[in-house]
XYZ file of C-alpha atoms in Angstrom:
555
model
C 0.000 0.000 0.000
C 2.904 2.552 0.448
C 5.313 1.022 -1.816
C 5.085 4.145 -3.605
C 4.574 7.665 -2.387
C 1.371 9.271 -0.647
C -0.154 12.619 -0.603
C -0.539 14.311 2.719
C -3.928 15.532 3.056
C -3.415 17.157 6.460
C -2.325 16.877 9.773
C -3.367 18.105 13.210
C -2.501 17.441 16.953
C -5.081 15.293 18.398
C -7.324 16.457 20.949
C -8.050 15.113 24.205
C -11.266 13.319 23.650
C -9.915 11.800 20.245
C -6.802 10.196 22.373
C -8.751 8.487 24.856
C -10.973 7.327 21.799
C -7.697 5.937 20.061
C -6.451 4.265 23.618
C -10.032 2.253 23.960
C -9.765 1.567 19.885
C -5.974 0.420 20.222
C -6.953 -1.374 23.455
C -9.712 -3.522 21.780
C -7.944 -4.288 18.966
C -4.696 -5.411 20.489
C -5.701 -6.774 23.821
C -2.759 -8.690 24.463
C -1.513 -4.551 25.286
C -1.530 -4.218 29.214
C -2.505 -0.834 30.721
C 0.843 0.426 31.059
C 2.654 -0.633 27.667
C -0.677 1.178 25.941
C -0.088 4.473 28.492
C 3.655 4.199 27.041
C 2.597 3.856 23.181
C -0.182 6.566 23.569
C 1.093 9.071 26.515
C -1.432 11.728 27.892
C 0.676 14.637 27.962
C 2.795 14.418 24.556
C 1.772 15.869 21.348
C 0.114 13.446 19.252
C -0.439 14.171 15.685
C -3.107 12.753 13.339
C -2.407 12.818 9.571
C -4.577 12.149 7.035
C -3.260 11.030 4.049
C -4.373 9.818 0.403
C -2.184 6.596 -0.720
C -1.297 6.018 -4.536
C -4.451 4.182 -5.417
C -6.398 6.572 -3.819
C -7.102 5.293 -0.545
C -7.853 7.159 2.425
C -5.995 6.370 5.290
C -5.548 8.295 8.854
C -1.976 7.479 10.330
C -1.134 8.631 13.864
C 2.453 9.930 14.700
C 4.201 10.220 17.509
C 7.802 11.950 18.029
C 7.629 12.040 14.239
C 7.351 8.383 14.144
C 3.956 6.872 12.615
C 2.390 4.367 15.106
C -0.630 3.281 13.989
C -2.809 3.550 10.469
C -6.447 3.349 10.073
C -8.041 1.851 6.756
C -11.530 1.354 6.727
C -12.021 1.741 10.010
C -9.823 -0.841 11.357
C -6.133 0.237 13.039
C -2.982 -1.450 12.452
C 0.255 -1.015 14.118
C 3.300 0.224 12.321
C 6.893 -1.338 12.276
C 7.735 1.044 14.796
C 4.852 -0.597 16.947
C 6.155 -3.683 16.334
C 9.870 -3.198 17.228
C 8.740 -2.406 20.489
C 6.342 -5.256 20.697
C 7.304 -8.037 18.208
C 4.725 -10.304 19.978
C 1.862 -7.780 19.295
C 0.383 -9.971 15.825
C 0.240 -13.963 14.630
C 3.979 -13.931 13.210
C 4.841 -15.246 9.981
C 9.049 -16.470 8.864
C 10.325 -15.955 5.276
C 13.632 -15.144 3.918
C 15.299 -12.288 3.246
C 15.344 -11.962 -0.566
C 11.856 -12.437 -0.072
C 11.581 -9.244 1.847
C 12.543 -7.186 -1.316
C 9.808 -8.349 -2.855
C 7.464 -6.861 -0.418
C 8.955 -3.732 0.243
C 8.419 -3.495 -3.908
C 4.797 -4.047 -3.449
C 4.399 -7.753 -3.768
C 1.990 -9.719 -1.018
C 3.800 -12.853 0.712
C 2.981 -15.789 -1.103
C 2.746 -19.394 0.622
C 5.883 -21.397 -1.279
C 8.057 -18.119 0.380
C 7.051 -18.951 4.272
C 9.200 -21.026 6.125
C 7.343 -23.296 8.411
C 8.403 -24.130 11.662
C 8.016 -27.196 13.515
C 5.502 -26.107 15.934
C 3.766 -25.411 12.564
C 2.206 -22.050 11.544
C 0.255 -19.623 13.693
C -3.398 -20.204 13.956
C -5.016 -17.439 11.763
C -8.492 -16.519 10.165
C -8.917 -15.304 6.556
C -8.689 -11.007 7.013
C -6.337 -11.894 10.546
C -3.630 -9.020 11.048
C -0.056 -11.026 11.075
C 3.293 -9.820 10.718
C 6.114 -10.877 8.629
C 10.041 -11.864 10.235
C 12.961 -13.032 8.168
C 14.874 -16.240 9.288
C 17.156 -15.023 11.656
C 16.098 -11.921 13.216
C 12.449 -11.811 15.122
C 12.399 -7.894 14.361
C 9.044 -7.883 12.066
C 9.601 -5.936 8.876
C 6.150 -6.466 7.343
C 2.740 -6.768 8.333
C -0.599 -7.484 6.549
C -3.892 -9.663 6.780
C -4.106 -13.189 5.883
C -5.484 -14.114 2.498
C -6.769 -17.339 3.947
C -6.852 -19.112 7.165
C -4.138 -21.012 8.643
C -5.774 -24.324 7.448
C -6.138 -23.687 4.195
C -2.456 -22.163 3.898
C -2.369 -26.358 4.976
C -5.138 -27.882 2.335
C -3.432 -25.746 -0.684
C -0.029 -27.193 -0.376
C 1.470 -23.990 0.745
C 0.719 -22.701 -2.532
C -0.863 -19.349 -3.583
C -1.308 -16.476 -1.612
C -0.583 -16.212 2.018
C -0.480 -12.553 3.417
C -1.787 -9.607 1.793
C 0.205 -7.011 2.452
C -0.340 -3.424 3.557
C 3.229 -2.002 4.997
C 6.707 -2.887 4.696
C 10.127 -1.291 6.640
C 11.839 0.843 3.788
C 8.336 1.653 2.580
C 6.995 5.030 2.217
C 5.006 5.020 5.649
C 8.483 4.002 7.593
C 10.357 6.749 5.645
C 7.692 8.812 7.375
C 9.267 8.207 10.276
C 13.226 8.937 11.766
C 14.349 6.288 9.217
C 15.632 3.503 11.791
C 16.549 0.066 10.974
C 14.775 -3.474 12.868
C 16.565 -4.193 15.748
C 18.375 -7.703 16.169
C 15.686 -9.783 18.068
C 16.345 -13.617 18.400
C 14.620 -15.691 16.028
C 11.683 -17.482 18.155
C 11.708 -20.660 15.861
C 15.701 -21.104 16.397
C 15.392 -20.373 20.538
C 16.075 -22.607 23.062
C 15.366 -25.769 20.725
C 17.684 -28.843 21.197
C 18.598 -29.860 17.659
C 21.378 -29.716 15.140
C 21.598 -26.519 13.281
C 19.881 -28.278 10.393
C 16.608 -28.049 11.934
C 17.240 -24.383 12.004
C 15.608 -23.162 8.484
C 13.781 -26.319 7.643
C 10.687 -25.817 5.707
C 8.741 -28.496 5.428
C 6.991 -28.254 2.294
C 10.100 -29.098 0.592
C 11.556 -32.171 2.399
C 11.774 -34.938 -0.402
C 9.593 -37.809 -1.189
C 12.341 -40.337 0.366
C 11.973 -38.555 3.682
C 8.027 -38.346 3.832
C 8.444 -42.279 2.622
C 10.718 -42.625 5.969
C 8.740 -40.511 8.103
C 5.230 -42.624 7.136
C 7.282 -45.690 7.533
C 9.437 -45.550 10.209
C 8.305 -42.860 12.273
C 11.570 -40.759 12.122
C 11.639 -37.208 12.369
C 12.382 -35.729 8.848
C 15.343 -32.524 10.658
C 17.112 -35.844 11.888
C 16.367 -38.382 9.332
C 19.630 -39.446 7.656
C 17.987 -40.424 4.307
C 17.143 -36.037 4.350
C 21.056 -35.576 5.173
C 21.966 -37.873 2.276
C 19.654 -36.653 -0.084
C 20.971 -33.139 0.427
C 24.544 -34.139 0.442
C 23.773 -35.507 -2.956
C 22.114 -32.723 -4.374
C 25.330 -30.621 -3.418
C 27.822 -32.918 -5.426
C 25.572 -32.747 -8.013
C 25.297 -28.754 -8.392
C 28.850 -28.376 -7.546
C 30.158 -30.943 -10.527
C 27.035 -29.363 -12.810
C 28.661 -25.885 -12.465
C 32.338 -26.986 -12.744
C 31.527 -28.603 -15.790
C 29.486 -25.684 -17.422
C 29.592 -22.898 -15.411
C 33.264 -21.836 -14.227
C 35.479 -20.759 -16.741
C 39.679 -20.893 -16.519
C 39.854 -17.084 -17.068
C 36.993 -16.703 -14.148
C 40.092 -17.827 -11.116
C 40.678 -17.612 -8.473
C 36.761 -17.189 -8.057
C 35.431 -16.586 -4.336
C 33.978 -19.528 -2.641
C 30.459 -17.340 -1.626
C 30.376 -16.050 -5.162
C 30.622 -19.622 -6.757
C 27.693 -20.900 -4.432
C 25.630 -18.218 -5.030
C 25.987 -17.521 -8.816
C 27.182 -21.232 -10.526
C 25.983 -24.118 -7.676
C 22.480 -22.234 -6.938
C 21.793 -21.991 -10.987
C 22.258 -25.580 -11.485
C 19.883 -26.928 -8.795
C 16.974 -28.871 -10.130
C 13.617 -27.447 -10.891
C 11.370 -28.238 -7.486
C 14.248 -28.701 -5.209
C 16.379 -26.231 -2.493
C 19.622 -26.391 -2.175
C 20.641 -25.494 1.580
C 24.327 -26.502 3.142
C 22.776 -26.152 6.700
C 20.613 -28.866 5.396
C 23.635 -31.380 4.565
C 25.965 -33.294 6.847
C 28.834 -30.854 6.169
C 26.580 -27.576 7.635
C 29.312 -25.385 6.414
C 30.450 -24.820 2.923
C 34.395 -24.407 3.964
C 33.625 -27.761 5.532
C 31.884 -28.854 2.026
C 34.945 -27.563 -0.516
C 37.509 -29.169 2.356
C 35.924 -32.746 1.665
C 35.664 -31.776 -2.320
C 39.546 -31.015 -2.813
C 41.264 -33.279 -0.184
C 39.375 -36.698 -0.828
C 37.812 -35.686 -4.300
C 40.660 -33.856 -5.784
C 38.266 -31.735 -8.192
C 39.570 -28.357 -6.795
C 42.207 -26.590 -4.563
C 40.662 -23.654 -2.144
C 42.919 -21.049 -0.454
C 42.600 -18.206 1.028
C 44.195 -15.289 -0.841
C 43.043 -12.825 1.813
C 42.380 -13.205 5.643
C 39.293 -14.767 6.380
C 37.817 -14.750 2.789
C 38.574 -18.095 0.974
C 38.603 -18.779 -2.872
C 38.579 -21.553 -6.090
C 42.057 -21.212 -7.646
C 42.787 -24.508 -9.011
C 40.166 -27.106 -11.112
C 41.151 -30.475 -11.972
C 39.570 -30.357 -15.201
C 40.429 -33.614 -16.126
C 39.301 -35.338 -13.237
C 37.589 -38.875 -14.023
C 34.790 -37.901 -11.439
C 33.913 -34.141 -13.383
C 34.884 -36.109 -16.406
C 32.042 -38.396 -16.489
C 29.146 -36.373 -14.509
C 26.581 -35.498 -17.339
C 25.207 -32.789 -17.277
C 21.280 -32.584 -16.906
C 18.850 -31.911 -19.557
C 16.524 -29.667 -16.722
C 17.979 -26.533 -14.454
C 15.886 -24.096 -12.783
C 17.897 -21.408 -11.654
C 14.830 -20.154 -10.227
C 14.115 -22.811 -7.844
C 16.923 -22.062 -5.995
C 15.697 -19.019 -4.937
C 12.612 -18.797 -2.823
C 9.577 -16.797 -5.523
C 7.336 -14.946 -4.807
C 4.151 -15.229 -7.805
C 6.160 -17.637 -9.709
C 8.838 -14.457 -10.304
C 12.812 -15.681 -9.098
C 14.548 -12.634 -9.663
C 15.669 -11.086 -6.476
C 14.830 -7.075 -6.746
C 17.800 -5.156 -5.750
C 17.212 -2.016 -3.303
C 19.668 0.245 -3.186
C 20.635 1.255 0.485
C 18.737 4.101 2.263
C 22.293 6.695 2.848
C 22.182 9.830 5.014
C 25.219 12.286 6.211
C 25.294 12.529 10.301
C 27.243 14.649 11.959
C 29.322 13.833 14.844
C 29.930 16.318 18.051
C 33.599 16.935 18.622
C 34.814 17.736 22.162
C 35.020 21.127 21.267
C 31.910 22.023 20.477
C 29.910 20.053 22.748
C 28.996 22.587 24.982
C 26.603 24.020 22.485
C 24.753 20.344 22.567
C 24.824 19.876 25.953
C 21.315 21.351 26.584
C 20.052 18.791 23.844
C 21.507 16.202 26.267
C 24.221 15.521 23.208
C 27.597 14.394 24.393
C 30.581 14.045 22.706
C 30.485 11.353 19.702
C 26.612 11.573 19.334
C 25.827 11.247 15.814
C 23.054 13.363 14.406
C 21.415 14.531 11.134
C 21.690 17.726 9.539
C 18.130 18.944 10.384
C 18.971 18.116 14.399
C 22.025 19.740 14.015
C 20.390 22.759 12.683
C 17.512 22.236 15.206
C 19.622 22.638 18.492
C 21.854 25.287 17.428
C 18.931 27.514 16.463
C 17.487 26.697 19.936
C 20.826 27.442 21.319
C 21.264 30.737 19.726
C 17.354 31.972 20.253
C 17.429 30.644 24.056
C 20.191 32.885 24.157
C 19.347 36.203 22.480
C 21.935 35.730 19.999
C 20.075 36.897 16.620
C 22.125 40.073 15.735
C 19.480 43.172 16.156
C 20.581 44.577 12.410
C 21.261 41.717 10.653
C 19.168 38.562 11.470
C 21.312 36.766 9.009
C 24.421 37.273 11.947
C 24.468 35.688 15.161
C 26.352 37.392 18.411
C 29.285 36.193 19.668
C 28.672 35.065 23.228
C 31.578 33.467 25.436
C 30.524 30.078 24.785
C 30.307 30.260 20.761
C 33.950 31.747 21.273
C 35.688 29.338 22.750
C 33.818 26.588 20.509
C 34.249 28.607 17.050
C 36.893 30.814 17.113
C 40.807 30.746 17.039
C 42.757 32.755 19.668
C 43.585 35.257 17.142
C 40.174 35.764 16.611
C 38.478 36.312 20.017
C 39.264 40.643 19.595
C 38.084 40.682 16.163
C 35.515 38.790 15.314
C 32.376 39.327 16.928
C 29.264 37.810 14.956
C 29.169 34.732 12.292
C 26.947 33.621 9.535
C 24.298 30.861 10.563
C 25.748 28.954 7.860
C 29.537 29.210 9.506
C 28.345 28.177 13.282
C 29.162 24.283 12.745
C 28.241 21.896 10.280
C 31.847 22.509 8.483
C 33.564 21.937 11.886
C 32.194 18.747 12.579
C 33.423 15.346 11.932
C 31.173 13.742 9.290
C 29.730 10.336 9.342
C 27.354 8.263 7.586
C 24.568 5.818 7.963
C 23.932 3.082 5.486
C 20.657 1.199 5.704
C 20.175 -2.143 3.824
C 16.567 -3.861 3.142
C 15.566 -6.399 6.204
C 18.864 -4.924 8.290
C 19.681 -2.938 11.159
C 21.857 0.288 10.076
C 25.264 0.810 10.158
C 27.133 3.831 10.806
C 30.670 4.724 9.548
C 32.825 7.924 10.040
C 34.114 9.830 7.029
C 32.646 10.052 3.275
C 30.802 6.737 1.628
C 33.182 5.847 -0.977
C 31.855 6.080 -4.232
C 31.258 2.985 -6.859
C 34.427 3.842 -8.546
C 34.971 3.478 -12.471
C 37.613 3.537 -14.610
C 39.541 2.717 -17.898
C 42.996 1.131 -18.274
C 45.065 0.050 -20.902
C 46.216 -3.494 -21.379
C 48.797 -3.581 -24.188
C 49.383 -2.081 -26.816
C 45.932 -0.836 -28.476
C 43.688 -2.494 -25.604
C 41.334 -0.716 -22.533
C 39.354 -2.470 -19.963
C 36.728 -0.489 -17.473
C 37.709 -1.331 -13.937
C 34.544 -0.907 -11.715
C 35.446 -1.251 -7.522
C 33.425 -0.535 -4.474
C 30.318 -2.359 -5.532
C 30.199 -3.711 -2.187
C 29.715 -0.992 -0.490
C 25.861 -0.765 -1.801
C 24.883 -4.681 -1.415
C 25.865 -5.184 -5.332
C 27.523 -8.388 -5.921
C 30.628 -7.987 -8.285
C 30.221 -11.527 -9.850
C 26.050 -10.848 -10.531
C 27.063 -6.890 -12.175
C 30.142 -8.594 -14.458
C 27.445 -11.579 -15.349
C 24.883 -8.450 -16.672
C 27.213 -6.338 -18.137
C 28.571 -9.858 -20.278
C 24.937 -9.424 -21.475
C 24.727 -6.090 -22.058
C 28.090 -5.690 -24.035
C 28.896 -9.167 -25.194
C 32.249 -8.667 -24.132
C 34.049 -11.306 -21.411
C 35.016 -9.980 -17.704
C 36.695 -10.961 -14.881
C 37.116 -10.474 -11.040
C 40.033 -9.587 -8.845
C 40.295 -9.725 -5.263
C 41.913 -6.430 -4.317
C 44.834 -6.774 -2.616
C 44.485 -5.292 0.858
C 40.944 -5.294 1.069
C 38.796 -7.522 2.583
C 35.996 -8.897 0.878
C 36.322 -6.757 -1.836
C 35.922 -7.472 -5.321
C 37.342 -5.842 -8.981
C 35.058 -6.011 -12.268
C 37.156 -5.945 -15.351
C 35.291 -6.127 -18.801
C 36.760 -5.316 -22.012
C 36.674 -2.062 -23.880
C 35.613 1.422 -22.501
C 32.250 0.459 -21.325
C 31.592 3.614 -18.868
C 28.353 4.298 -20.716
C 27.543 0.569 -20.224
C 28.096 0.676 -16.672
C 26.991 3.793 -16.073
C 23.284 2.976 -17.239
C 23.147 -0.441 -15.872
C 23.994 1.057 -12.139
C 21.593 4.491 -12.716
C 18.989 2.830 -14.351
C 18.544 -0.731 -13.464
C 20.281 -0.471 -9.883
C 18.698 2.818 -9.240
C 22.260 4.269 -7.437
C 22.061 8.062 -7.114
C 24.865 9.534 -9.367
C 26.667 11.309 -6.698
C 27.798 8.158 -5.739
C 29.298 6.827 -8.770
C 32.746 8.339 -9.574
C 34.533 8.242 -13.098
C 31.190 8.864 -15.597
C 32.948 11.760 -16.940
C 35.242 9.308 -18.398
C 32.791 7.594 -21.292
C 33.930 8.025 -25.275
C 32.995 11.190 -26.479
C 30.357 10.183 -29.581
C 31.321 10.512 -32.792
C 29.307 13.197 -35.526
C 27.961 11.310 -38.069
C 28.957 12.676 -41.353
């Protein structure tokens, strides 16, 4: 519903009989809310405004906000709580699990579809048909969706798990979060993964997929399928098979040394069979350093090293190995089925990251930030920043009588601004010169389905550039696509498309987990629209565009 943006109709501070309305509305329809956690979400003596907005379809919808944070939302009638709601209380709603490409799907617009939840084994929450549930990715209980249920938890059973499961109304990174201060899910533990007593296979087991063999077992024997060793076998098998499938047909000589994570994810995940999943945490080797060990020391198909601390990759494939030699290949691959869908689509929509500039208070000027209860190393945004100096200077009397564009010199602002040269002479500054250039800037990054994170210093830019390679040759060099949760290996493998031209990947020496792309010719223009206009990265943060051929005239 706000996967694209609204239009603010209007918005108004609540009055006194309209809160204690909202209290007994919020109270009925989330009675699992004691008296004091509802006196904490709705408080009696803070400003509490009421907007009233018009979505992109046209719906009407009333939203509540609170510190500039939307709580709640009211569609025909009916109120449902917000992710900021939920952070607080992520046992509030019937929770649904699904995994985290999945999540990028939603936050486009798409509704969570049954073959995308992961079913745990105490089995799925019981729900009616129009229920409000919320949405968690496998490994954080943070919920980062929330919607009604298409149909009841019994059906979701009686279809197969196929079809329609949630339909949803409000994502994090949506339009209604970005209402708010723009905060990231906290890291909750996952309820299906705490305190169980299992192996770590059980950990993301979904049900719906286990194999015929193991159903067989389970019917049979009575053996439970997260422990049943014909499951363990089955997947072990599956992984030989993918890994000799893309050996044989995917990896290329010119592609090493190719990173371990990068040859899972791109060559062994496209080669898994239409209707199966291919999951290491599923196998007997949990691990896929643990799976690559067994693969080069008692299968001798490859030789794994690690070229930089901590970050392991292919360098060496036996080519002519009797074992890769005589695997043939088969006639059926789904490179969609390794990836969970979502309406029978398997591409995984890239996001780019939400990125803001904060400002961090040095020790010398946090005396002017002290009133704001700021200390030293707080990191704020520009608008706060702005916010508490202006506070600062009006609490003070500051404004300059003539000139409301200066601001007086007090003793504070002189010992937090000024040199020692300039304590005689200068006595008023700009606004603009009071302190956003003197302090130390940060940023925040925020990822889809993540928590933020929060570096000092400038973002570095996706970098591009052209080299030559002998005599008469150039090859665009693109770095830092890590940086905004691009893969190197999936940008070379769509530029190959684009251009028709072959690329490689170098690990960068000196950095950690950090890839090269090198593609032949000078493809800036190439590159340039794929990361603009596909990848939707703002241009400021792409460095070296000024770099493409110059076009020809046509005579």
């Amino acid at each position: 519903m706000f996967a694209k943006a609204f239009r603010v109709k209007s918005n108004t501070v609540i009055k006194g009989s309209d809160r204690r309305k909202l209290k007994a509305d919020i109270s009925a329809a989330f009675p699992s809310l004691s008296a004091d956690e509802l006196s904490e979400l709705i408080p009696n003596k803070e400003e509490l405004n009421v907007v009233k907005i018009y979505a992109h379809k046209g719906e009407a919808v009333t939203v509540y906000v609170l510190h500039k944070n939307p709580l709640f939302f009211e569609l025909e009638k009916r109120l449902y709580p917000t992710v900021y709601v939920l952070w607080r209380y992520p046992n509030l709603l019937p929770t649904f699990r699904t995994w985290p490409p999945v999540l990028e799907k939603l936050i486009g617009g798409a509704d969570l579809m049954l073959p995308g939840v992961v079913v745990p084994s105490s089995g799925l929450p019981d729900v009616k048909q129009g229920d409000c549930c919320a949405v968690t990715v496998v490994s954080n209980g943070a919920p980062v969706a929330l919607g009604t249920a298409a149909v009841s938890s019994a059906e979701m059973y009686s279809l197969g798990m196929k079809g329609r499961g949630l339909c949803v109304l409000h994502t994090y990174m949506d339009y209604l979060w970005a209402f708010g201060d723009k905060s990231g899910p906290p890291s909750l533990p996952d309820a299906e993964s705490e305190g169980q007593e299992v192996d770590e296979v059980e950990d993301d087991v979904n049900e719906k997929e286990e194999d015929d063999v193991v159903e067989k077992c389970v019917e049979e024997n009575g053996c439970e399928p997260r422990s049943c060793p014909d499951f363990t076998e089955i997947m072990d098998a599956l992984l030989l098979r993918c890994f000799l499938h893309a050996l044989k047909s995917k990896v290329k000589k010119s592609e090493l040394p190719l990173l371990t994570s990068t040859f899972l994810r791109i060559h062994m995940f496209s080669c898994c069979p239409s209707g199966k999943q291919l999951d290491i945490k599923k196998s007997s080797y949990k691990k896929l350093s643990k799976f690559l060990q067994v693969m080069q020391q008692q299968h001798h198909l490859v030789r794994v090293k690690e070229l930089t601390k901590g970050v392991e990759s292919i360098v060496e494939v036996d080519w002519k190995n009797p074992e890769l030699r005589s695997f043939s290949i088969p006639e059926e691959t789904d490179v969609e089925a390794a990836v969970v869908q979502d309406g029978g689509e398997g591409e995984i929509m890239y996001h780019p990251p939400e990125i803001t500039t904060l400002y961090s208070v040095p020790a010398r000027l946090e005396p002017l930030f002290l009133d704001a209860n700021k200390r030293k190393g707080t990191t704020l945004h520009a608008a706060e920043v702005r916010s508490i100096i202006t506070e600062y200077v009006k609490k003070n009397e500051l404004v300059d009588e003539n000139n409301k564009n200066y601001v007086t010199i007090n003793p504070t602002l002189c010992d937090c601004l000024l040199e020692k040269s300039e304590y005689q002479e200068v006595q008023s500054l700009k606004w603009d010169d009071l302190t956003m250039g003197r302090m130390q800037e940060s940023y925040q990054v925020v990822f889809p389905g993540q928590a933020s994170i929060i570096k000092k210093g400038h973002i570095e830019p996706i970098d591009i550039s052209v080299a030559s390679r002998g005599s008469n040759k150039k090859v665009t060099l693109i770095k830092n696509l890590e940086v905004y949760g691009l893969d190197p290996a999936v940008v070379a493998t769509a530029l190959q498309h684009r251009v028709q031209a072959s690329s490689v990947l170098h690990q960068i020496p000196g950095a950690k987990d950090k890839v090269l792309v090198q593609i032949q010719g000078n493809q800036i223009h190439q590159v340039g629209n794929l990361l603009l206009d596909h990848y939707q990265i703002p241009r400021k943060y792409i460095q070296g565009l000024d770099k493409a051929p110059k076009s020809g005239k046509k005579k």
